[in-house]
Coordinates of C-alpha atoms in Angstrom, one line a residue:
Chain A
M1 CA 56.7 -29.6 1.4
P2 CA 59.9 -31.1 -0.2
T3 CA 58.9 -32.9 -3.3
S4 CA 60.9 -36.0 -2.6
A5 CA 59.1 -36.9 0.6
L6 CA 56.2 -39.3 0.7
L7 CA 52.9 -37.7 1.4
S8 CA 50.8 -38.5 4.5
L9 CA 47.1 -39.0 5.0
A10 CA 47.0 -35.5 6.5
D11 CA 48.0 -34.0 3.2
V12 CA 45.2 -35.8 1.5
R13 CA 42.7 -34.8 4.1
D14 CA 43.8 -31.2 3.7
A15 CA 43.2 -31.6 -0.1
A16 CA 39.8 -33.0 0.5
A17 CA 38.8 -29.9 2.5
R18 CA 40.1 -27.6 -0.3
I19 CA 38.3 -29.3 -3.2
S20 CA 35.0 -29.8 -1.5
G21 CA 32.3 -27.7 -3.3
I22 CA 34.2 -27.8 -6.6
C23 CA 34.7 -31.5 -7.1
L24 CA 31.8 -34.0 -6.7
C25 CA 32.0 -36.6 -4.0
T26 CA 31.2 -39.3 -6.7
P27 CA 29.1 -42.3 -5.9
V28 CA 30.2 -46.0 -5.7
V29 CA 27.9 -47.8 -8.2
P30 CA 27.3 -51.5 -8.5
V31 CA 28.1 -53.2 -11.9
V32 CA 25.2 -55.6 -12.4
M33 CA 25.9 -58.4 -14.9
P34 CA 23.2 -60.1 -17.1
D35 CA 22.9 -62.9 -14.5
G36 CA 22.3 -60.5 -11.7
T37 CA 25.7 -60.9 -10.0
V38 CA 27.7 -57.8 -9.0
P39 CA 31.4 -58.7 -9.4
L40 CA 32.5 -55.2 -8.6
R41 CA 31.5 -51.6 -7.8
V42 CA 32.9 -48.6 -9.5
K43 CA 33.9 -45.2 -8.1
A44 CA 32.2 -43.0 -10.8
E45 CA 34.8 -40.2 -11.5
C46 CA 33.2 -39.8 -14.9
L47 CA 30.5 -37.8 -13.1
Q48 CA 32.9 -34.9 -12.3
P49 CA 31.9 -31.7 -14.1
T50 CA 34.9 -32.1 -16.5
G51 CA 34.3 -35.9 -16.8
A52 CA 37.4 -37.2 -15.0
F53 CA 39.2 -37.4 -11.7
K54 CA 41.9 -35.0 -12.9
L55 CA 39.8 -32.1 -11.5
R56 CA 40.7 -33.1 -8.0
G57 CA 44.5 -32.6 -8.4
A58 CA 44.2 -29.5 -10.4
T59 CA 41.8 -27.9 -7.9
N60 CA 44.1 -28.7 -5.0
A61 CA 47.2 -27.4 -6.7
I62 CA 45.5 -24.2 -7.7
A63 CA 43.9 -23.7 -4.3
L64 CA 47.4 -23.8 -2.8
L65 CA 48.9 -21.0 -5.0
E66 CA 50.2 -18.0 -3.1
P67 CA 48.3 -14.7 -3.8
E68 CA 51.2 -13.3 -5.7
R69 CA 51.2 -16.3 -8.0
R70 CA 47.4 -16.4 -8.5
V71 CA 47.5 -13.0 -10.2
R72 CA 49.9 -14.4 -12.8
G73 CA 47.7 -17.3 -13.6
V74 CA 48.5 -21.0 -14.5
V75 CA 49.7 -22.8 -17.5
T76 CA 49.8 -26.5 -18.6
H77 CA 50.2 -28.6 -21.6
S78 CA 47.7 -31.4 -22.4
S79 CA 44.9 -32.2 -24.9
G80 CA 43.0 -34.4 -22.5
N81 CA 41.4 -34.5 -19.2
H82 CA 44.1 -32.6 -17.4
A83 CA 43.6 -29.6 -19.8
Q84 CA 39.9 -29.5 -19.0
A85 CA 40.7 -29.9 -15.3
V86 CA 43.1 -27.0 -15.1
A87 CA 40.8 -24.8 -17.2
Y88 CA 37.8 -25.5 -15.0
A89 CA 39.6 -25.2 -11.7
A90 CA 41.2 -22.0 -12.7
A91 CA 37.9 -20.5 -13.8
R92 CA 36.3 -21.5 -10.5
A93 CA 39.2 -19.9 -8.6
G94 CA 38.9 -16.8 -10.7
I95 CA 42.4 -16.9 -12.2
A96 CA 43.7 -17.0 -15.8
A97 CA 44.7 -20.2 -17.4
T98 CA 46.7 -20.9 -20.6
I99 CA 46.6 -24.4 -22.0
V100 CA 49.1 -25.5 -24.6
I101 CA 47.5 -28.1 -26.9
P102 CA 49.3 -30.0 -29.7
D103 CA 48.0 -28.8 -33.1
N104 CA 47.1 -32.4 -34.1
A105 CA 44.6 -32.7 -31.3
P106 CA 41.0 -33.1 -32.5
A107 CA 38.8 -29.9 -32.5
V108 CA 36.4 -31.4 -30.0
K109 CA 39.1 -31.6 -27.3
V110 CA 40.1 -28.0 -28.0
E111 CA 36.5 -26.9 -27.6
A112 CA 36.0 -28.9 -24.4
T113 CA 38.9 -26.9 -22.9
A114 CA 38.1 -23.5 -24.4
R115 CA 34.5 -23.6 -23.0
W116 CA 35.9 -23.0 -19.5
G117 CA 37.4 -19.7 -20.6
A118 CA 41.0 -20.7 -20.8
Q119 CA 43.4 -19.3 -23.4
I120 CA 44.4 -22.0 -25.9
V121 CA 47.9 -22.0 -27.5
R122 CA 48.4 -24.6 -30.3
V123 CA 51.9 -25.8 -31.1
P124 CA 53.4 -28.8 -32.9
P125 CA 53.3 -31.9 -30.6
A126 CA 57.0 -32.0 -30.0
E127 CA 57.0 -28.4 -28.7
R128 CA 54.3 -28.5 -26.2
E129 CA 56.4 -28.9 -23.1
T130 CA 58.9 -26.2 -24.0
A131 CA 56.0 -23.9 -25.1
A132 CA 54.4 -24.3 -21.7
E133 CA 57.6 -23.6 -20.0
A134 CA 58.3 -20.6 -22.1
I135 CA 54.9 -19.1 -21.3
A136 CA 55.5 -19.7 -17.6
E137 CA 58.9 -17.9 -17.9
E138 CA 57.5 -15.0 -19.8
T139 CA 54.3 -14.4 -17.9
G140 CA 55.2 -15.7 -14.4
A141 CA 52.3 -18.2 -14.7
T142 CA 52.6 -21.3 -12.5
V143 CA 52.9 -24.7 -14.3
V144 CA 50.3 -27.2 -13.0
P145 CA 51.9 -30.5 -13.7
P146 CA 49.6 -33.5 -14.7
Y147 CA 50.9 -36.0 -12.1
D148 CA 54.4 -35.6 -10.8
H149 CA 53.8 -33.2 -8.0
P150 CA 52.8 -33.6 -4.3
D151 CA 49.8 -31.2 -4.5
V152 CA 48.4 -33.1 -7.5
I153 CA 48.9 -36.5 -5.9
A154 CA 47.3 -35.3 -2.7
G155 CA 44.3 -34.1 -4.7
Q156 CA 43.8 -37.4 -6.6
G157 CA 44.2 -39.2 -3.2
T158 CA 40.8 -37.8 -2.1
V159 CA 39.4 -40.6 -4.3
G160 CA 40.9 -43.1 -1.8
I161 CA 39.5 -41.3 1.3
E162 CA 36.0 -41.3 -0.2
I163 CA 36.1 -45.0 -1.2
A164 CA 37.3 -45.9 2.3
E165 CA 34.4 -44.0 3.8
Q166 CA 31.7 -45.1 1.3
V167 CA 32.4 -48.9 1.2
P168 CA 32.4 -50.6 4.7
D169 CA 33.1 -54.1 3.2
L170 CA 36.0 -52.9 1.0
D171 CA 38.7 -55.5 0.4
Q172 CA 40.2 -54.7 -2.9
V173 CA 40.8 -51.4 -4.9
L174 CA 41.7 -51.4 -8.6
V175 CA 43.1 -48.1 -10.0
P176 CA 44.4 -47.2 -13.4
V177 CA 47.9 -46.0 -13.7
S178 CA 49.7 -43.8 -16.3
G179 CA 51.8 -41.0 -14.8
G180 CA 50.7 -42.4 -11.5
G181 CA 49.0 -39.4 -9.7
L182 CA 45.7 -41.2 -9.1
A183 CA 47.2 -44.5 -8.3
A184 CA 49.8 -43.0 -5.9
G185 CA 47.3 -40.8 -4.0
T186 CA 44.6 -43.4 -3.9
A187 CA 46.9 -46.2 -2.7
L188 CA 48.3 -43.9 0.0
A189 CA 44.9 -43.0 1.4
I190 CA 43.5 -46.6 1.2
K191 CA 46.6 -48.1 3.0
A192 CA 46.5 -45.4 5.7
L193 CA 42.7 -45.9 6.4
R194 CA 42.3 -49.6 5.6
P195 CA 45.7 -51.3 5.7
Q196 CA 44.1 -54.8 5.0
V197 CA 42.7 -53.7 1.7
R198 CA 44.6 -54.9 -1.4
V199 CA 45.5 -52.2 -3.9
V200 CA 46.2 -53.2 -7.5
A201 CA 47.4 -50.7 -10.2
V202 CA 46.2 -51.6 -13.8
E203 CA 47.7 -50.6 -17.1
P204 CA 47.0 -51.3 -20.7
E205 CA 49.3 -54.1 -21.9
L206 CA 50.3 -51.8 -24.8
A207 CA 51.4 -49.1 -22.3
G208 CA 52.8 -51.5 -19.6
D209 CA 55.9 -49.6 -18.6
L210 CA 55.1 -49.9 -14.9
A211 CA 54.2 -53.5 -15.0
E212 CA 57.4 -54.4 -16.9
G213 CA 59.7 -53.3 -14.2
W214 CA 57.5 -53.8 -11.1
R215 CA 58.7 -57.2 -10.0
D216 CA 62.4 -56.3 -10.1
G217 CA 61.9 -52.8 -8.7
Q218 CA 62.9 -50.9 -11.8
R219 CA 61.0 -47.9 -13.1
R220 CA 60.9 -48.2 -16.8
V221 CA 60.5 -45.6 -19.5
W222 CA 58.8 -46.7 -22.8
A223 CA 58.9 -44.9 -26.1
A224 CA 55.9 -42.7 -26.9
S225 CA 55.5 -44.7 -30.1
Q226 CA 54.9 -47.8 -28.0
T227 CA 52.4 -46.3 -25.5
A228 CA 50.5 -44.5 -28.3
R229 CA 49.3 -48.0 -29.5
T230 CA 46.6 -48.3 -26.8
I231 CA 43.1 -47.0 -27.3
A232 CA 43.2 -45.9 -23.7
D233 CA 44.4 -42.4 -24.7
G234 CA 44.5 -41.1 -21.1
L235 CA 47.1 -43.7 -20.2
R236 CA 49.8 -43.2 -22.8
T237 CA 52.3 -41.6 -20.5
T238 CA 55.7 -43.2 -21.1
S239 CA 56.6 -43.7 -17.5
V240 CA 55.3 -43.0 -14.0
G241 CA 56.7 -39.8 -12.3
L242 CA 59.6 -40.2 -9.9
L243 CA 57.5 -39.1 -6.9
N244 CA 54.7 -41.3 -8.1
W245 CA 57.0 -44.2 -8.3
A246 CA 58.1 -43.8 -4.7
H247 CA 54.5 -43.8 -3.6
L248 CA 53.5 -46.7 -5.7
R249 CA 56.4 -48.8 -4.3
A250 CA 55.4 -47.9 -0.8
H251 CA 51.6 -48.6 -1.1
V252 CA 50.6 -50.7 -4.1
D253 CA 50.4 -54.5 -3.7
D254 CA 50.6 -55.5 -7.4
V255 CA 50.5 -54.2 -11.0
V256 CA 48.6 -56.0 -13.8
T257 CA 47.9 -55.3 -17.4
V258 CA 44.8 -55.7 -19.6
T259 CA 44.4 -56.2 -23.4
E260 CA 42.7 -53.8 -25.8
E261 CA 39.9 -56.2 -26.2
E262 CA 39.4 -56.4 -22.5
I263 CA 39.3 -52.6 -22.2
L264 CA 36.6 -52.2 -24.9
S265 CA 34.6 -55.1 -23.4
A266 CA 34.7 -53.5 -20.0
T267 CA 33.6 -50.1 -21.4
A268 CA 30.5 -51.7 -22.8
T269 CA 29.8 -53.6 -19.6
L270 CA 29.9 -50.4 -17.6
V271 CA 27.3 -48.8 -19.8
R272 CA 25.0 -51.8 -19.6
G273 CA 25.6 -52.8 -16.0
S274 CA 25.9 -49.4 -14.4
R275 CA 24.4 -46.8 -16.8
L276 CA 27.7 -44.9 -16.6
V277 CA 29.6 -43.7 -19.7
A278 CA 33.3 -44.6 -19.4
E279 CA 36.1 -43.7 -21.8
P280 CA 38.5 -46.7 -22.5
S281 CA 41.1 -45.3 -20.0
G282 CA 38.3 -45.1 -17.5
A283 CA 37.4 -48.8 -17.9
V284 CA 40.9 -50.2 -17.6
A285 CA 40.7 -50.9 -13.8
S286 CA 37.3 -52.6 -14.2
A287 CA 38.7 -54.6 -17.1
A288 CA 41.2 -56.2 -14.8
L289 CA 38.5 -57.8 -12.7
L290 CA 36.0 -58.5 -15.5
S291 CA 38.7 -60.4 -17.5
G292 CA 39.9 -62.4 -14.5
R293 CA 43.4 -60.8 -14.4
V294 CA 42.9 -60.1 -10.7
D295 CA 41.1 -62.5 -8.3
P296 CA 37.5 -61.8 -7.7
S297 CA 36.6 -60.6 -4.2
P298 CA 33.2 -59.4 -3.0
G299 CA 34.5 -56.1 -1.7
T300 CA 36.2 -54.9 -5.0
V301 CA 35.9 -51.3 -6.1
A302 CA 37.5 -50.1 -9.4
V303 CA 38.1 -46.5 -10.1
L304 CA 36.2 -45.5 -13.2
S305 CA 38.5 -42.6 -13.8
G306 CA 36.9 -40.8 -16.7
G307 CA 34.0 -40.7 -19.3
N308 CA 35.2 -38.4 -22.1
V309 CA 34.8 -41.0 -24.8
D310 CA 34.7 -40.5 -28.6
P311 CA 31.0 -40.5 -29.6
A312 CA 31.6 -42.8 -32.6
L313 CA 33.4 -45.4 -30.4
L314 CA 30.6 -45.2 -27.8
A315 CA 27.9 -45.7 -30.4
R316 CA 29.8 -48.8 -31.7
L317 CA 30.3 -50.3 -28.2
V318 CA 26.7 -49.9 -27.0
A319 CA 25.0 -51.2 -30.2
P320 CA 23.2 -54.5 -29.7
Chain B
M1 CA -2.5 -46.0 7.4
P2 CA -5.8 -45.3 5.6
T3 CA -5.1 -45.1 1.9
S4 CA -7.2 -42.0 1.4
A5 CA -5.1 -39.8 3.7
L6 CA -2.2 -37.6 2.5
L7 CA 1.2 -38.8 3.6
S8 CA 3.4 -36.7 5.9
L9 CA 7.1 -36.1 5.8
A10 CA 7.4 -38.5 8.7
D11 CA 6.1 -41.3 6.5
V12 CA 8.8 -40.6 3.9
R13 CA 11.5 -40.3 6.6
D14 CA 10.5 -43.8 7.9
A15 CA 10.7 -45.1 4.3
A16 CA 14.2 -43.6 4.0
A17 CA 15.4 -45.5 7.0
R18 CA 13.9 -48.8 5.7
I19 CA 15.4 -48.6 2.2
S20 CA 18.9 -47.5 3.3
G21 CA 21.5 -50.2 2.4
I22 CA 19.4 -51.6 -0.4
C23 CA 18.8 -48.5 -2.5
L24 CA 21.6 -46.1 -3.5
C25 CA 21.6 -42.6 -2.3
T26 CA 22.1 -41.4 -5.8
P27 CA 24.3 -38.3 -6.7
V28 CA 23.1 -35.0 -8.1
V29 CA 25.2 -34.5 -11.2
P30 CA 25.7 -31.3 -13.2
V31 CA 24.6 -31.3 -16.9
V32 CA 27.4 -29.4 -18.7
M33 CA 26.6 -28.0 -22.1
P34 CA 29.1 -27.6 -25.0
D35 CA 29.5 -23.9 -24.0
G36 CA 30.4 -24.7 -20.4
T37 CA 27.1 -23.6 -18.9
V38 CA 25.2 -25.9 -16.4
P39 CA 21.5 -25.2 -17.0
L40 CA 20.4 -28.0 -14.6
R41 CA 21.6 -30.8 -12.4
V42 CA 20.1 -34.3 -12.4
K43 CA 19.3 -36.7 -9.6
A44 CA 20.8 -39.9 -11.1
E45 CA 18.2 -42.6 -10.3
C46 CA 19.6 -44.6 -13.3
L47 CA 22.4 -45.6 -11.0
Q48 CA 20.1 -47.8 -8.8
P49 CA 21.0 -51.5 -9.0
T50 CA 17.9 -52.1 -11.1
G51 CA 18.4 -48.9 -13.1
A52 CA 15.4 -46.9 -11.9
F53 CA 13.8 -45.2 -8.9
K54 CA 11.1 -47.8 -8.7
L55 CA 13.3 -49.8 -6.4
R56 CA 12.6 -47.3 -3.6
G57 CA 8.9 -47.8 -3.5
A58 CA 9.1 -51.6 -3.9
T59 CA 11.7 -51.9 -1.2
N60 CA 9.6 -49.8 1.3
A61 CA 6.4 -51.7 0.5
I62 CA 8.1 -55.1 1.0
A63 CA 9.9 -54.0 4.2
L64 CA 6.5 -53.2 5.7
L65 CA 4.9 -56.6 5.1
E66 CA 3.8 -58.5 8.2
P67 CA 5.7 -61.7 8.9
E68 CA 2.7 -63.8 8.0
R69 CA 2.5 -62.1 4.6
R70 CA 6.2 -62.4 3.9
V71 CA 6.1 -66.2 3.9
R72 CA 3.5 -66.0 1.1
G73 CA 5.6 -63.8 -1.1
V74 CA 4.7 -60.9 -3.4
V75 CA 3.2 -60.6 -6.9
T76 CA 3.0 -57.8 -9.4
H77 CA 2.3 -57.2 -13.1
S78 CA 4.8 -55.2 -15.2
S79 CA 7.3 -55.6 -17.9
G80 CA 9.3 -52.6 -17.0
N81 CA 11.2 -51.0 -14.2
H82 CA 8.6 -51.9 -11.5
A83 CA 9.0 -55.6 -12.4
Q84 CA 12.8 -55.5 -11.8
A85 CA 12.3 -53.4 -8.7
V86 CA 9.9 -55.9 -7.0
A87 CA 12.0 -58.9 -8.1
Y88 CA 15.2 -57.3 -6.7
A89 CA 13.6 -56.0 -3.5
A90 CA 12.0 -59.4 -2.8
A91 CA 15.3 -61.2 -3.4
R92 CA 17.1 -58.8 -1.0
A93 CA 14.3 -59.4 1.6
G94 CA 14.6 -63.2 1.1
I95 CA 11.0 -63.6 0.0
A96 CA 9.4 -65.1 -3.1
A97 CA 8.2 -62.9 -6.0
T98 CA 6.0 -63.7 -9.0
I99 CA 6.0 -61.3 -11.8
V100 CA 3.3 -61.3 -14.5
I101 CA 4.7 -60.1 -17.8
P102 CA 2.6 -59.6 -21.0
D103 CA 3.7 -62.2 -23.6
N104 CA 4.4 -59.4 -26.1
A105 CA 7.2 -57.9 -23.9
P106 CA 10.7 -58.2 -25.4
A107 CA 12.8 -61.1 -24.2
V108 CA 15.5 -58.7 -22.8
K109 CA 13.0 -57.3 -20.3
V110 CA 11.9 -60.8 -19.2
E111 CA 15.6 -61.7 -18.7
A112 CA 16.3 -58.5 -16.7
T113 CA 13.6 -59.5 -14.3
A114 CA 14.3 -63.2 -14.2
R115 CA 17.9 -62.7 -13.2
W116 CA 16.8 -61.6 -9.7
G117 CA 15.3 -65.0 -9.1
A118 CA 11.6 -64.1 -9.6
Q119 CA 9.1 -66.5 -11.0
I120 CA 7.9 -65.2 -14.4
V121 CA 4.3 -65.8 -15.6
R122 CA 3.6 -64.7 -19.2
V123 CA 0.0 -63.9 -20.2
P124 CA -1.7 -62.0 -23.0
P125 CA -1.4 -58.3 -22.4
A126 CA -5.1 -57.8 -21.6
E127 CA -5.0 -60.5 -18.9
R128 CA -2.1 -59.3 -16.9
E129 CA -4.0 -57.5 -14.1
T130 CA -6.5 -60.3 -13.6
A131 CA -3.7 -62.9 -13.7
A132 CA -1.8 -61.1 -10.9
E133 CA -4.9 -60.9 -8.8
A134 CA -5.7 -64.6 -9.4
I135 CA -2.2 -65.5 -8.3
A136 CA -2.6 -63.3 -5.2
E137 CA -5.9 -65.0 -4.4
E138 CA -4.6 -68.5 -4.9
T139 CA -1.3 -68.2 -3.1
G140 CA -1.9 -65.5 -0.6
A141 CA 0.9 -63.4 -2.1
T142 CA 0.6 -59.7 -1.6
V143 CA 0.2 -57.5 -4.6
V144 CA 2.9 -54.7 -4.8
P145 CA 1.2 -52.0 -6.8
P146 CA 3.3 -49.8 -9.1
Y147 CA 2.2 -46.4 -7.8
D148 CA -1.2 -46.0 -6.2
H149 CA -0.3 -47.0 -2.7
P150 CA 0.9 -45.0 0.3
D151 CA 3.9 -47.3 1.0
V152 CA 5.0 -46.9 -2.6
I153 CA 4.6 -43.1 -2.6
A154 CA 6.5 -42.9 0.6
G155 CA 9.3 -44.9 -0.8
Q156 CA 9.6 -42.8 -4.0
G157 CA 9.4 -39.7 -1.8
T158 CA 12.9 -40.5 -0.5
V159 CA 14.2 -39.0 -3.7
G160 CA 12.8 -35.6 -2.5
I161 CA 14.4 -35.9 0.9
E162 CA 17.8 -36.6 -0.7
I163 CA 17.6 -33.7 -3.2
A164 CA 16.6 -31.3 -0.4
E165 CA 19.7 -32.4 1.6
Q166 CA 22.1 -32.6 -1.3
V167 CA 21.4 -29.2 -3.0
P168 CA 21.6 -26.1 -0.7
D169 CA 20.8 -23.7 -3.5
L170 CA 17.7 -25.7 -4.8
D171 CA 15.0 -23.5 -6.2
Q172 CA 13.2 -25.8 -8.8
V173 CA 12.5 -29.5 -9.0
L174 CA 11.3 -31.2 -12.2
V175 CA 9.9 -34.7 -11.9
P176 CA 8.4 -37.0 -14.5
V177 CA 4.8 -38.2 -14.0
S178 CA 3.0 -41.3 -15.2
G179 CA 1.0 -43.1 -12.5
G180 CA 2.3 -40.4 -10.1
G181 CA 4.2 -42.3 -7.4
L182 CA 7.5 -40.5 -7.9
A183 CA 6.0 -37.1 -8.5
A184 CA 3.6 -37.4 -5.5
G185 CA 6.3 -38.5 -3.0
T186 CA 9.0 -36.2 -4.3
A187 CA 6.6 -33.1 -4.3
L188 CA 5.5 -33.9 -0.7
A189 CA 9.0 -34.2 0.6
I190 CA 10.3 -31.1 -1.2
K191 CA 7.4 -28.9 -0.1
A192 CA 7.7 -30.1 3.6
L193 CA 11.5 -29.5 3.7
R194 CA 11.9 -26.5 1.3
P195 CA 8.4 -24.8 0.8
Q196 CA 9.9 -22.1 -1.4
V197 CA 11.1 -24.5 -4.0
R198 CA 8.9 -24.8 -7.1
V199 CA 7.9 -28.4 -8.1
V200 CA 6.9 -29.0 -11.7
A201 CA 5.6 -32.4 -13.0
V202 CA 6.5 -33.3 -16.6
E203 CA 4.7 -35.6 -19.0
P204 CA 5.2 -36.6 -22.7
E205 CA 2.8 -34.6 -24.8
L206 CA 1.6 -37.9 -26.2
A207 CA 0.7 -39.2 -22.7
G208 CA -0.5 -35.9 -21.3
D209 CA -3.5 -37.0 -19.3
L210 CA -2.4 -35.1 -16.2
A211 CA -1.6 -31.9 -18.0
E212 CA -4.9 -31.9 -19.9
G213 CA -7.0 -31.7 -16.8
W214 CA -4.6 -29.9 -14.5
R215 CA -5.8 -26.3 -14.9
D216 CA -9.5 -27.1 -14.3
G217 CA -8.8 -29.6 -11.5
Q218 CA -10.0 -32.7 -13.4
R219 CA -8.2 -36.0 -13.3
R220 CA -8.3 -37.4 -16.8
V221 CA -8.0 -40.9 -18.1
W222 CA -6.6 -41.4 -21.6
A223 CA -6.9 -44.5 -23.8
A224 CA -4.0 -46.9 -23.7
S225 CA -3.8 -46.6 -27.5
Q226 CA -3.1 -42.8 -27.0
T227 CA -0.4 -43.1 -24.3
A228 CA 1.2 -46.0 -26.2
R229 CA 2.4 -43.5 -28.8
T230 CA 5.2 -42.0 -26.8
I231 CA 8.7 -43.4 -26.9
A232 CA 8.9 -42.9 -23.1
D233 CA 7.7 -46.4 -22.4
G234 CA 7.8 -45.9 -18.7
L235 CA 5.3 -43.1 -18.8
R236 CA 2.4 -44.8 -20.7
T237 CA 0.0 -45.1 -17.7
T238 CA -3.4 -43.8 -18.8
S239 CA -4.0 -41.8 -15.7
V240 CA -2.5 -40.9 -12.3
G241 CA -3.7 -42.9 -9.4
L242 CA -6.4 -41.5 -7.1
L243 CA -4.1 -41.2 -4.1
N244 CA -1.4 -39.8 -6.3
W245 CA -3.8 -37.2 -7.7
A246 CA -4.6 -36.0 -4.2
H247 CA -0.9 -35.5 -3.4
L248 CA -0.1 -33.8 -6.8
R249 CA -3.0 -31.3 -6.3
A250 CA -1.6 -30.6 -2.8
H251 CA 2.0 -30.2 -3.6
V252 CA 2.8 -29.6 -7.3
D253 CA 3.0 -26.1 -8.7
D254 CA 2.5 -26.8 -12.4
V255 CA 2.4 -29.6 -15.0
V256 CA 4.1 -29.2 -18.4
T257 CA 4.5 -31.5 -21.4
V258 CA 7.4 -32.2 -23.8
T259 CA 7.5 -33.5 -27.4
E260 CA 9.1 -36.7 -28.6
E261 CA 11.9 -34.8 -30.2
E262 CA 12.6 -32.9 -27.0
I263 CA 12.7 -36.2 -25.1
L264 CA 15.2 -37.8 -27.5
S265 CA 17.4 -34.7 -27.6
A266 CA 17.5 -34.5 -23.8
T267 CA 18.5 -38.2 -23.7
A268 CA 21.5 -37.5 -25.9
T269 CA 22.4 -34.3 -23.9
L270 CA 22.5 -36.3 -20.6
V271 CA 25.0 -38.8 -22.1
R272 CA 27.3 -36.1 -23.4
G273 CA 26.9 -33.6 -20.6
S274 CA 26.8 -35.9 -17.6
R275 CA 28.1 -39.3 -18.7
L276 CA 24.8 -40.8 -17.5
V277 CA 22.7 -43.3 -19.5
A278 CA 19.0 -42.3 -19.4
E279 CA 16.1 -44.1 -21.0
P280 CA 13.6 -41.7 -22.8
S281 CA 11.3 -41.7 -19.8
G282 CA 14.2 -40.8 -17.6
A283 CA 15.1 -37.8 -19.7
V284 CA 11.5 -36.3 -19.8
A285 CA 12.0 -34.0 -16.8
S286 CA 15.3 -32.7 -18.0
A287 CA 13.7 -32.2 -21.5
A288 CA 11.3 -29.6 -20.0
L289 CA 14.1 -27.3 -19.0
L290 CA 16.4 -28.0 -22.0
S291 CA 13.6 -27.2 -24.4
G292 CA 12.6 -24.0 -22.6
R293 CA 9.1 -25.3 -21.5
V294 CA 9.9 -24.3 -17.9
D295 CA 11.8 -21.2 -17.0
P296 CA 15.5 -21.6 -16.4
S297 CA 16.6 -21.1 -12.8
P298 CA 20.1 -21.7 -11.4
G299 CA 19.0 -24.1 -8.7
T300 CA 17.1 -26.5 -11.0
V301 CA 17.3 -30.3 -10.3
A302 CA 15.5 -32.7 -12.6
V303 CA 14.9 -36.3 -11.6
L304 CA 16.6 -38.6 -14.1
S305 CA 14.3 -41.5 -13.2
G306 CA 15.8 -44.4 -15.1
G307 CA 18.4 -45.7 -17.5
N308 CA 17.1 -49.0 -18.9
V309 CA 17.3 -47.9 -22.6
D310 CA 17.1 -50.0 -25.7
P311 CA 20.7 -50.5 -26.8
A312 CA 19.9 -49.8 -30.5
L313 CA 18.2 -46.5 -29.6
L314 CA 21.1 -45.5 -27.4
A315 CA 23.6 -46.2 -30.1
R316 CA 21.7 -44.1 -32.5
L317 CA 21.4 -41.2 -30.0
V318 CA 25.0 -41.0 -29.1
A319 CA 26.4 -41.4 -32.6
P320 CA 28.3 -38.2 -33.8

């Protein structure tokens, strides 16, 4: 498939067949407030075996490798949920994975990736992309990109197919956006299956590159020093990918931002109201509704994209 | 149905049809350890709108009320998950509910029940059962018992039907036991659908009335002062019900107990390994496998029965 073309629902359906049995079909769970109201439901991607939706795209991309590429393995650079996803998907497919992790990443993140049997290569942060490319060049391993690739977008889009099937009264979908793989794929699938449903992408205000240029149709690139300010460490990408941008323009109705305080408040609300552990990035979409930045609507589903939260932060947020 | 007869799978299937649309078909989620192994999966009943499996039995019992009983409403006594379940199920069915709550129950539990619109009556702890009966007598409201009733057992048994359908490689089911509604119904359904699967009931050692008499076939009754010692506050019933006992003897393979330390450790493991919030009672079944008190087996599913945990305890357990 040419990487410049927009994906179709058929691409996402094919991905759904490929990832079935490895990724969980996650439930849609009501968020119950202290007064008994349910302002939204969440698609609980934190329940994936690696704790985040990233497993869908990585599994689809790896399933599509030709046999001659499989024997040479895969490589990626990440210290977060994409690293765990590639390591886990490769292990399940029985192929080798090398993960380049910046040497300033916390040990707990390295261990979370290493437990799936991947080879870990640690380099200075600035060298991670070139290091991954060099490994690919030397070994013939295939790079599994985190978001800007049709197979990854198609895999993440399976979230949208599942929501459309699970929620008959669906009228609004909120999805976090960083590089834009999840938002692009989910929006595509929702609009194909339920064209009347409104799709809103949500960013932290401190990493609001997409929101900044959305109204005038400009894809913006922020500095890493800007996006690094948000506590939502899964959403610090400095821009959406080019292919992701094209999909977002075609299928997303609006882009809104949320503050750091709103993100943390939503994280706590999800624990209390749904018994689900979210990381701050995973609570960003819910925060948009809970803070009133998108209009309430009874058929609202937010994607709770991941749950790999720092234990100290979680303890602080759940304390009475 | 005569209350002394054992239920059949058909009774549980009928209950499943009745509760569909009100109770969630909860997912079965892998528990991933720091080394990447998955020693068990959990049936995530903490994701029900009221945070516990109790909603299934209450919904089924209320759905079966005759029209002339519906107009007179329902009543029960509980300060825990059964109170919330009856209040929520009654609200969804559009009928009145009165919940008798001991006046030493914490305010947070009263509020959690009151938010569903139930009328709350607070009495001294020793009077709660007689108070509920007096209300039933005066008003004609139907008492919804917490466990010792065929409609409640059938409702809880829908957990077993779902597990059997969701887990093709199932070989062992671990289920917590207190009054025995969940354990009786789940064991019945599992043995009817998958007779080769081993079913083990799990109790806190400090509320081990069932385990004590299991080997010699004696149903034991402990003092409330004994069972009150366990932190698993949902499992402090002093004995299993008579109807529950008959089902457990017919369908359960073994009964084991776990220590307080094992319960707390399992609660923390579920948060880290599955991103699910469990209350101590909800982690008891998982604790039996994680502590080695039942043999490991790759197709093990434990019922995570509830997630209404005290926030201060949760904060302490998840802290690094």
